[in-house]
Short mmCIF file of C-alpha atoms and ligand atoms in Angstrom, two decimals:
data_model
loop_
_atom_site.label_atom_id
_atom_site.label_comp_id
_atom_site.label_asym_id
_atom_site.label_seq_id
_atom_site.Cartn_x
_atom_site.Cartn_y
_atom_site.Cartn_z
CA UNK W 1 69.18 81.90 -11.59
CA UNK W 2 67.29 81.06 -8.30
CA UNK W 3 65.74 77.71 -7.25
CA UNK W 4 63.46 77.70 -4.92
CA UNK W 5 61.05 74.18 -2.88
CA UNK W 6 58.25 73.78 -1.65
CA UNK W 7 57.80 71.18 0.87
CA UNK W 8 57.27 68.45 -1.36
CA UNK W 9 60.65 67.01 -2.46
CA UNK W 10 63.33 68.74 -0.37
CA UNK W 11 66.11 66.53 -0.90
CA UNK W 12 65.34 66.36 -5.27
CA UNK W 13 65.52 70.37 -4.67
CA UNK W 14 68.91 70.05 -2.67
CA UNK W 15 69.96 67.47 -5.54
CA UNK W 16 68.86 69.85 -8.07
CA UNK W 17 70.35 72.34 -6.80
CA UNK W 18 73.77 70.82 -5.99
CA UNK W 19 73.91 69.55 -9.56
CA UNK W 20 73.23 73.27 -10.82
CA UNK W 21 75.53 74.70 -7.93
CA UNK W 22 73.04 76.91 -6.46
CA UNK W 23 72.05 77.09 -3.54
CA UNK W 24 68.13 76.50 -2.70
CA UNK W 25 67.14 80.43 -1.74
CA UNK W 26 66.15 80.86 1.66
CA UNK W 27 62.56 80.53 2.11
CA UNK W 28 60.01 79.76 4.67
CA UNK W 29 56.91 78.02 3.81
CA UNK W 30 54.93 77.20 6.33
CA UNK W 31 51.53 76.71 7.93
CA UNK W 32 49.45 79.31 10.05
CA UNK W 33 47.88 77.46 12.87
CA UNK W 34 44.43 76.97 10.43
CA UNK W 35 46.36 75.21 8.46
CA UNK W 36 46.44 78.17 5.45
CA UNK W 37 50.10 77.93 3.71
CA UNK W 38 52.22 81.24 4.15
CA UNK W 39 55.39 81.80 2.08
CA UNK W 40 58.31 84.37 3.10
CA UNK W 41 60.86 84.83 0.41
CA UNK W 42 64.14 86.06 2.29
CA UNK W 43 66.39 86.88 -0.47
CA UNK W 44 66.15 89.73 -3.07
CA UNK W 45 63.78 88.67 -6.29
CA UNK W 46 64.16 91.53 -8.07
CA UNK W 47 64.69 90.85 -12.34
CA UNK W 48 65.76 86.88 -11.41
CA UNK W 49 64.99 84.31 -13.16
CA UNK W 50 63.82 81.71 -10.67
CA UNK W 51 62.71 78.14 -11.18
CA UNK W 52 60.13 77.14 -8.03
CA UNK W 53 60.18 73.18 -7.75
CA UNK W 54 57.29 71.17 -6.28
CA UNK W 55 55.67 67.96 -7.12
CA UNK W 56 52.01 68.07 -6.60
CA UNK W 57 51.99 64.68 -4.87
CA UNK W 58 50.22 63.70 -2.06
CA UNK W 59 48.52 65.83 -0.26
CA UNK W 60 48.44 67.22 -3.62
CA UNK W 61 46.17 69.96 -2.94
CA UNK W 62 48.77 70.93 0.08
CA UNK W 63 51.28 71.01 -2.18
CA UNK W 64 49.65 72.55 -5.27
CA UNK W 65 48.29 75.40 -2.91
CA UNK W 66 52.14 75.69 -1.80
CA UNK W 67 52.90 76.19 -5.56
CA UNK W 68 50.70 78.55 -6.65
CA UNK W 69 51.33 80.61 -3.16
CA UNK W 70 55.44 80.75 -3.57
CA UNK W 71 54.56 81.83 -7.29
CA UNK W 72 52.51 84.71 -6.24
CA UNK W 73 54.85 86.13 -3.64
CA UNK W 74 57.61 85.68 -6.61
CA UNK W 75 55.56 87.34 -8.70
CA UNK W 76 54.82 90.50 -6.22
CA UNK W 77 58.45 90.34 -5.15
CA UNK W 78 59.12 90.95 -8.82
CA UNK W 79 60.65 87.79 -10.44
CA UNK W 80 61.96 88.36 -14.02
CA UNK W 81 60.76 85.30 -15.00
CA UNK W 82 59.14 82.37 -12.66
CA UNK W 83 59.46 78.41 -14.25
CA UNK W 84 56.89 76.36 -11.96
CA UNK W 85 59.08 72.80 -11.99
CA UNK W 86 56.91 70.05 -11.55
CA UNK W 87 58.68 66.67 -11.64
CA UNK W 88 55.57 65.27 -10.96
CA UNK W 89 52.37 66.91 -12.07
CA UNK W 90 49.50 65.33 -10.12
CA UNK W 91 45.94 65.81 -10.76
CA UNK W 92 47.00 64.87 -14.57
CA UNK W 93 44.98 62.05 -15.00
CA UNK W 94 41.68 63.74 -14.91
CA UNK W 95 42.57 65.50 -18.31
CA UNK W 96 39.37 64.66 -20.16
CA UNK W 97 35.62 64.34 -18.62
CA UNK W 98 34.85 60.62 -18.37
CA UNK W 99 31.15 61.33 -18.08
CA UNK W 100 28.62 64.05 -18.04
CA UNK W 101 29.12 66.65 -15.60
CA UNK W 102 32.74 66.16 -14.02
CA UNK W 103 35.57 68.40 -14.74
CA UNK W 104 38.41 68.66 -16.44
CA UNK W 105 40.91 68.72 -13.29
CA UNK W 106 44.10 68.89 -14.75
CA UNK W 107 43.05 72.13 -17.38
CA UNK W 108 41.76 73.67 -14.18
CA UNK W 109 45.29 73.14 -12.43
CA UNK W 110 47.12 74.54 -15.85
CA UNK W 111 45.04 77.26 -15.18
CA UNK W 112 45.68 77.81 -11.60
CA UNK W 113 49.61 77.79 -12.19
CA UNK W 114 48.93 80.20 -15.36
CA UNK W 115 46.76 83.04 -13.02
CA UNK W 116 49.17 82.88 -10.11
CA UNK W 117 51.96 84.14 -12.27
CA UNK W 118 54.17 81.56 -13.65
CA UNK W 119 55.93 82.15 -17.09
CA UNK W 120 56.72 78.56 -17.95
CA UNK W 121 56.25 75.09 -16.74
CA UNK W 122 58.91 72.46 -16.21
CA UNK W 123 57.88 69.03 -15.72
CA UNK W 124 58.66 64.55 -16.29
CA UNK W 125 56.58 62.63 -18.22
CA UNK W 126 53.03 64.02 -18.37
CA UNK W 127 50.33 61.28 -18.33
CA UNK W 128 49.40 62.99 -21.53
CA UNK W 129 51.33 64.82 -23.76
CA UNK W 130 48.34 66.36 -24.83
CA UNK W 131 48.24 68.48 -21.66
CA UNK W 132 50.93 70.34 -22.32
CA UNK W 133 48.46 72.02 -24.33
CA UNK W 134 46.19 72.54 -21.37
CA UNK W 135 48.91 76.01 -20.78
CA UNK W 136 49.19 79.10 -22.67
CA UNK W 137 53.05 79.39 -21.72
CA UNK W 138 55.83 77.08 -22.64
CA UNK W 139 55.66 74.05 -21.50
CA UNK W 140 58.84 71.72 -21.28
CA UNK W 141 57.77 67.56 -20.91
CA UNK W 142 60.55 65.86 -20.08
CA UNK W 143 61.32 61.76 -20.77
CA UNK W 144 62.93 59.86 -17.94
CA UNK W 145 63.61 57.68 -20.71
CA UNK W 146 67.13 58.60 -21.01
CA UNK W 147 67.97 57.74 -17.45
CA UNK W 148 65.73 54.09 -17.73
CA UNK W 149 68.26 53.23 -20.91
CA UNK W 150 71.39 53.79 -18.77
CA UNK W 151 69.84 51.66 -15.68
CA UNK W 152 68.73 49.18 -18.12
CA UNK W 153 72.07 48.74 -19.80
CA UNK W 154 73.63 48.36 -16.27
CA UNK W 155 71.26 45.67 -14.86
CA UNK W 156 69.58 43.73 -17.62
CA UNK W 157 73.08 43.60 -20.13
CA UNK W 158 72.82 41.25 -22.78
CA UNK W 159 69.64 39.48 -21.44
CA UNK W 160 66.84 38.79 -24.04
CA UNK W 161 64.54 41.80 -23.37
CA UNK W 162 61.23 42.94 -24.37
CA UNK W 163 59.46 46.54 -23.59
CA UNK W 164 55.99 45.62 -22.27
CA UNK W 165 52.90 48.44 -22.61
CA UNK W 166 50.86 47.71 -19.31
CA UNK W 167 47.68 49.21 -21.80
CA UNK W 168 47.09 50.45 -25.16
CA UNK W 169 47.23 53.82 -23.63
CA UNK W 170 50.75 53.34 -22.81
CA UNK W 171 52.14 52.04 -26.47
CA UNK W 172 53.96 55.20 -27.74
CA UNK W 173 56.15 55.86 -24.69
CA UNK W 174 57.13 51.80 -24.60
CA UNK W 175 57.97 51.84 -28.02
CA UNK W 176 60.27 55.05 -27.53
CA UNK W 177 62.20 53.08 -24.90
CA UNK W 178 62.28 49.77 -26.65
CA UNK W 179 63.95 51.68 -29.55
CA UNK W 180 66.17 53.20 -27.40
CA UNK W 181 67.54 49.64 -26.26
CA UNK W 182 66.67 48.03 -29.31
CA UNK W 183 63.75 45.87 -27.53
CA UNK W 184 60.63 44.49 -29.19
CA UNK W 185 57.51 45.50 -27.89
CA UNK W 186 54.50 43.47 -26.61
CA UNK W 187 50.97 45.14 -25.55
CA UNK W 188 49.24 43.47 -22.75
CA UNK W 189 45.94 44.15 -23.55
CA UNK W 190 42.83 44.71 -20.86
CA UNK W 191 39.11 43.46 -22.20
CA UNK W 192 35.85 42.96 -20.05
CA UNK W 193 34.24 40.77 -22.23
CA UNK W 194 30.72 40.77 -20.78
CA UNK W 195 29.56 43.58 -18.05
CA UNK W 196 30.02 41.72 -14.68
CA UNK W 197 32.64 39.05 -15.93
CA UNK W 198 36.21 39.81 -14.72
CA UNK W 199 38.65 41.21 -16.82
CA UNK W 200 40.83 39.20 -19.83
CA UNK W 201 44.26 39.88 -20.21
CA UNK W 202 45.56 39.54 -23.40
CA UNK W 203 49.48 39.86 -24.89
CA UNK W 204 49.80 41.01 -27.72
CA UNK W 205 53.14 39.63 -29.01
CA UNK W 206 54.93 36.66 -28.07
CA UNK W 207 56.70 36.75 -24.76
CA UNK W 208 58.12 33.39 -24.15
CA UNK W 209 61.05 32.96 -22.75
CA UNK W 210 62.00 37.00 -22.50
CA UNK W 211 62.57 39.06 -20.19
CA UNK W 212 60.06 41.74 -19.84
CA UNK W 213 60.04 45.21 -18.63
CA UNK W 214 56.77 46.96 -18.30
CA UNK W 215 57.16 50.59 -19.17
CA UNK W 216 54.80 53.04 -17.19
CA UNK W 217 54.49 56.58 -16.69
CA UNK W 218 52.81 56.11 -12.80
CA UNK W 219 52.33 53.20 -10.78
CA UNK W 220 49.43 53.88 -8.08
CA UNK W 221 47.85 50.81 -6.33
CA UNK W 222 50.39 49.08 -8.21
CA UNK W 223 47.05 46.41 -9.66
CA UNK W 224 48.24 47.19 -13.55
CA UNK W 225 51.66 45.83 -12.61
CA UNK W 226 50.78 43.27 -10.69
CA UNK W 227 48.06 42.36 -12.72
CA UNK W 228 49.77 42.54 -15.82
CA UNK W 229 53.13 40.60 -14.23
CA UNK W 230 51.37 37.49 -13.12
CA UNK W 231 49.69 37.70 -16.91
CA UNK W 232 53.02 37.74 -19.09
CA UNK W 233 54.49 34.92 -16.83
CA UNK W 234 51.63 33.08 -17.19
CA UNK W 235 52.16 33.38 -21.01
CA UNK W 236 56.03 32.06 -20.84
CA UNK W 237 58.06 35.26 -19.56
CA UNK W 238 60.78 34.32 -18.15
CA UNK W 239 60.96 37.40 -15.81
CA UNK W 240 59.04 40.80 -15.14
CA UNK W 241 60.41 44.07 -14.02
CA UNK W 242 58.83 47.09 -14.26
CA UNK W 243 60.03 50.86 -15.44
CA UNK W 244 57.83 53.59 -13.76
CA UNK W 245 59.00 57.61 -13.51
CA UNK W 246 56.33 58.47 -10.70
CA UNK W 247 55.96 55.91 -7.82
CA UNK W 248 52.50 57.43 -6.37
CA UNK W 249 52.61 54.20 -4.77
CA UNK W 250 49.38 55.34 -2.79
CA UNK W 251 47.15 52.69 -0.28
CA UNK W 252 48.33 49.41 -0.02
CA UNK W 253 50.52 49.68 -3.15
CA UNK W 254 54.22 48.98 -1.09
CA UNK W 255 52.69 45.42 0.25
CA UNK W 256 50.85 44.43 -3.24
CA UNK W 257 54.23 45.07 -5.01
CA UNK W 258 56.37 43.42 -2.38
CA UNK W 259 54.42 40.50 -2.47
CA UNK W 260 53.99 40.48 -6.39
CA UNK W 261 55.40 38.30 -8.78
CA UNK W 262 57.22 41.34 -10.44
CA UNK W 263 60.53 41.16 -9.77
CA UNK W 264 62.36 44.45 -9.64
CA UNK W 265 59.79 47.82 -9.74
CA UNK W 266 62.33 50.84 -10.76
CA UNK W 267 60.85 54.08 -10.33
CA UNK W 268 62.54 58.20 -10.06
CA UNK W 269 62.44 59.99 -7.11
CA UNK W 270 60.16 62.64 -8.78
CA UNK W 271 57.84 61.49 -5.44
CA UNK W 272 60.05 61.07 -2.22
CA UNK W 273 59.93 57.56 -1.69
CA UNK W 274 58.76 56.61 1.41
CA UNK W 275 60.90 54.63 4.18
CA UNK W 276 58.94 51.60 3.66
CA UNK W 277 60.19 52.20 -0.36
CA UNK W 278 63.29 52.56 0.73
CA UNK W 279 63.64 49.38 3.01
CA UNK W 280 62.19 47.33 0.05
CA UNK W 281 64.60 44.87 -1.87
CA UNK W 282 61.91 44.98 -4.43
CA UNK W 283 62.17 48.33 -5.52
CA UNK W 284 64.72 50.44 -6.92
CA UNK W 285 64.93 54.31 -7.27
CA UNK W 286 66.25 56.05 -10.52
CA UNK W 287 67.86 59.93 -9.32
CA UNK W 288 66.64 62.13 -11.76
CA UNK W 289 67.88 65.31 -10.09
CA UNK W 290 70.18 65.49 -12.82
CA UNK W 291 67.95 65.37 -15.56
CA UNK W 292 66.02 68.08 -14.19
CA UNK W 293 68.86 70.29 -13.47
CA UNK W 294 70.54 70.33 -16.67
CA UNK W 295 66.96 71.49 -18.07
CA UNK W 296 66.98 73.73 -16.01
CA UNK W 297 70.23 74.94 -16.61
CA UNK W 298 69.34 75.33 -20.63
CA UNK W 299 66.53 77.35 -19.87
CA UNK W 300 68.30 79.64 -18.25
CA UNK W 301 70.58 79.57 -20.44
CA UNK W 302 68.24 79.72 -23.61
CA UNK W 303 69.83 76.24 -25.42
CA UNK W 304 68.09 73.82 -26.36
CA UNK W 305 66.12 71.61 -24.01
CA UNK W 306 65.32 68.98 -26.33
CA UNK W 307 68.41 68.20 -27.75
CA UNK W 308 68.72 66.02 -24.43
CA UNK W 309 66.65 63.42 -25.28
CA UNK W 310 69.16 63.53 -29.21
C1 R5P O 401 46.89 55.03 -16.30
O1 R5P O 401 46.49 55.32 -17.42
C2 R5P O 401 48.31 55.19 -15.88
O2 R5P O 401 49.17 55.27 -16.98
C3 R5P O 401 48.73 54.06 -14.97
O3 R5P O 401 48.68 52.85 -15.71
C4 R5P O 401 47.82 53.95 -13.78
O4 R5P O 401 47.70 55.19 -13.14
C5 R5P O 401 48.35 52.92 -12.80
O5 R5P O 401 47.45 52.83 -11.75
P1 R5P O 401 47.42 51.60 -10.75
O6 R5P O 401 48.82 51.38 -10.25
O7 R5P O 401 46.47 52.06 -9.67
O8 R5P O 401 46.88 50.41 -11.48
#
């Protein structure tokens, strides 16, 4: 087995790949002075079976042209087998055209990863499950819900909880973790009545006097969260936190959560948090190097991958 990173989450690689007890392979991926990624591979390839991890977070096209490059010189360099590990997999929200003429980003992507030579994908939590479908080689979607259960049980024990779906969209994954923790579920649920009127927020379910945890697969601006927070206290929660694997966090999204009513955002280091993350008492940051590794480890070792989330 070899693991080798891009530039996008170098210390989740070194995590990884202290969990696994491999070292990262030595690698240089750099930039020519255009700006054009280059990728040296400076160990041996030959019949390995090597697992190349990269989120495609931002710059994502930096980072997904970073992917696709390390696969290629894998691929030339002879890999056995090459597992493109994508704790995050950006560009996975355009998965369906929203109106005439746009594309279909995230097939293209699945496609791009496919063509430069990978043999499987790896990756946390899909937007959509339904992508996985978007590849033509096996594709592994991990849950960070077993991780969420363990922080839950450490920081919210005994307290009267409740799993809260930010939208309807988000139902099946919130009920999956409320079951885990044996939480009811509430929906909070988005309507424009009338074009031009502001949004209604609705809650479905009754959420007085619990404590809520929203359950989220990305938090971006952070205005679902927020928006959704100040609507389940206004409807008698006693507190909101929120559970969110990727922290995309982009914009102005650090200083709308910090100064949101929410009162604890947890989220995995499947994007490297940022300083300004870091220095906040508001968030917290779930390691899922762990997770990732002992996939890894199973596909290596051809066990069963699912039998983690048992
Ligand atoms: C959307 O369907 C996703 O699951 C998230 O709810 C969304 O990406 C969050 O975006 P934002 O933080 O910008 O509201």
């Amino acid at each position: 087995m070899k693991i080798i990173a891009g530039n996008s989450n170098l210390p989740l690689a070194e995590e990884i790949s202290s969990y696994l007890n491999v070292p990262l392979a030595k690698s240089d991926v750099r930039r020519f002075a255009d700006n054009e990624v280059f990728v040296e591979i400076l160990e041996n390839m030959r019949g390995e079976d090597v697992f190349v991890v990269q989120s495609t977070s931002a710059p994502a096209n930096d980072h997904l042209m970073e992917l696709l490059i390390i696969i290629d010189a894998l691929r030339r360099a002879s890999a056995r087998r090459i597992t493109a590990v994508l704790p995050y997999f950006g560009y996975a929200r355009q998965d369906r055209k929203p109106g005439p003429r746009t594309p279909i980003s995230a097939k293209l992507v699945a496609n791009l990863i496919e063509a430069a030579g990978a043999d499987r994908v790896l990756t946390l939590d899909l937007h959509a499950g339904q992508i996985q479908g978007f590849f033509d080689i096996p594709t592994d979607n991990l849950f960070a819900a077993p991780v969420f259960v363990d922080d839950i049980k450490k920081r919210f024990n005994g307290q009267n909880l409740m799993v809260v779906s930010p939208d309807v969209g988000g139902v099946v994954r919130t009920r999956a973790l409320g079951n885990r923790i044996g939480a009811d579920l509430a929906i909070v649920d988005k309507r424009r009545e009338r074009a031009g009127e502001s949004e209604v927020m609705n809650i479905i379910g009754d959420v007085t006097d619990r404590h809520c945890l929203l359950v989220d697969d990305i938090v971006d601006s952070g205005g679902t969260l927020c928006n959704a927070a100040e609507a389940l206290l206004g409807n008698g929660a006693k507190s909101v936190s929120a559970y969110i694997t990727h922290g995309v966090l982009s914009g102005e999204a650090v200083n709308r959560v910090n100064n949101s009513q929410l009162e604890k955002l947890l989220i995995t280091d499947t994007i490297q948090p940022t300083k300004e993350i870091l220095s906040s008492e508001k968030f917290g940051i779930i390691k899922i190097a762990e997770l990732i590794g002992e996939a890894m480890r199973r596909t290596t070792d051809e066990h069963s991958v699912s039998s983690l989330f048992d």
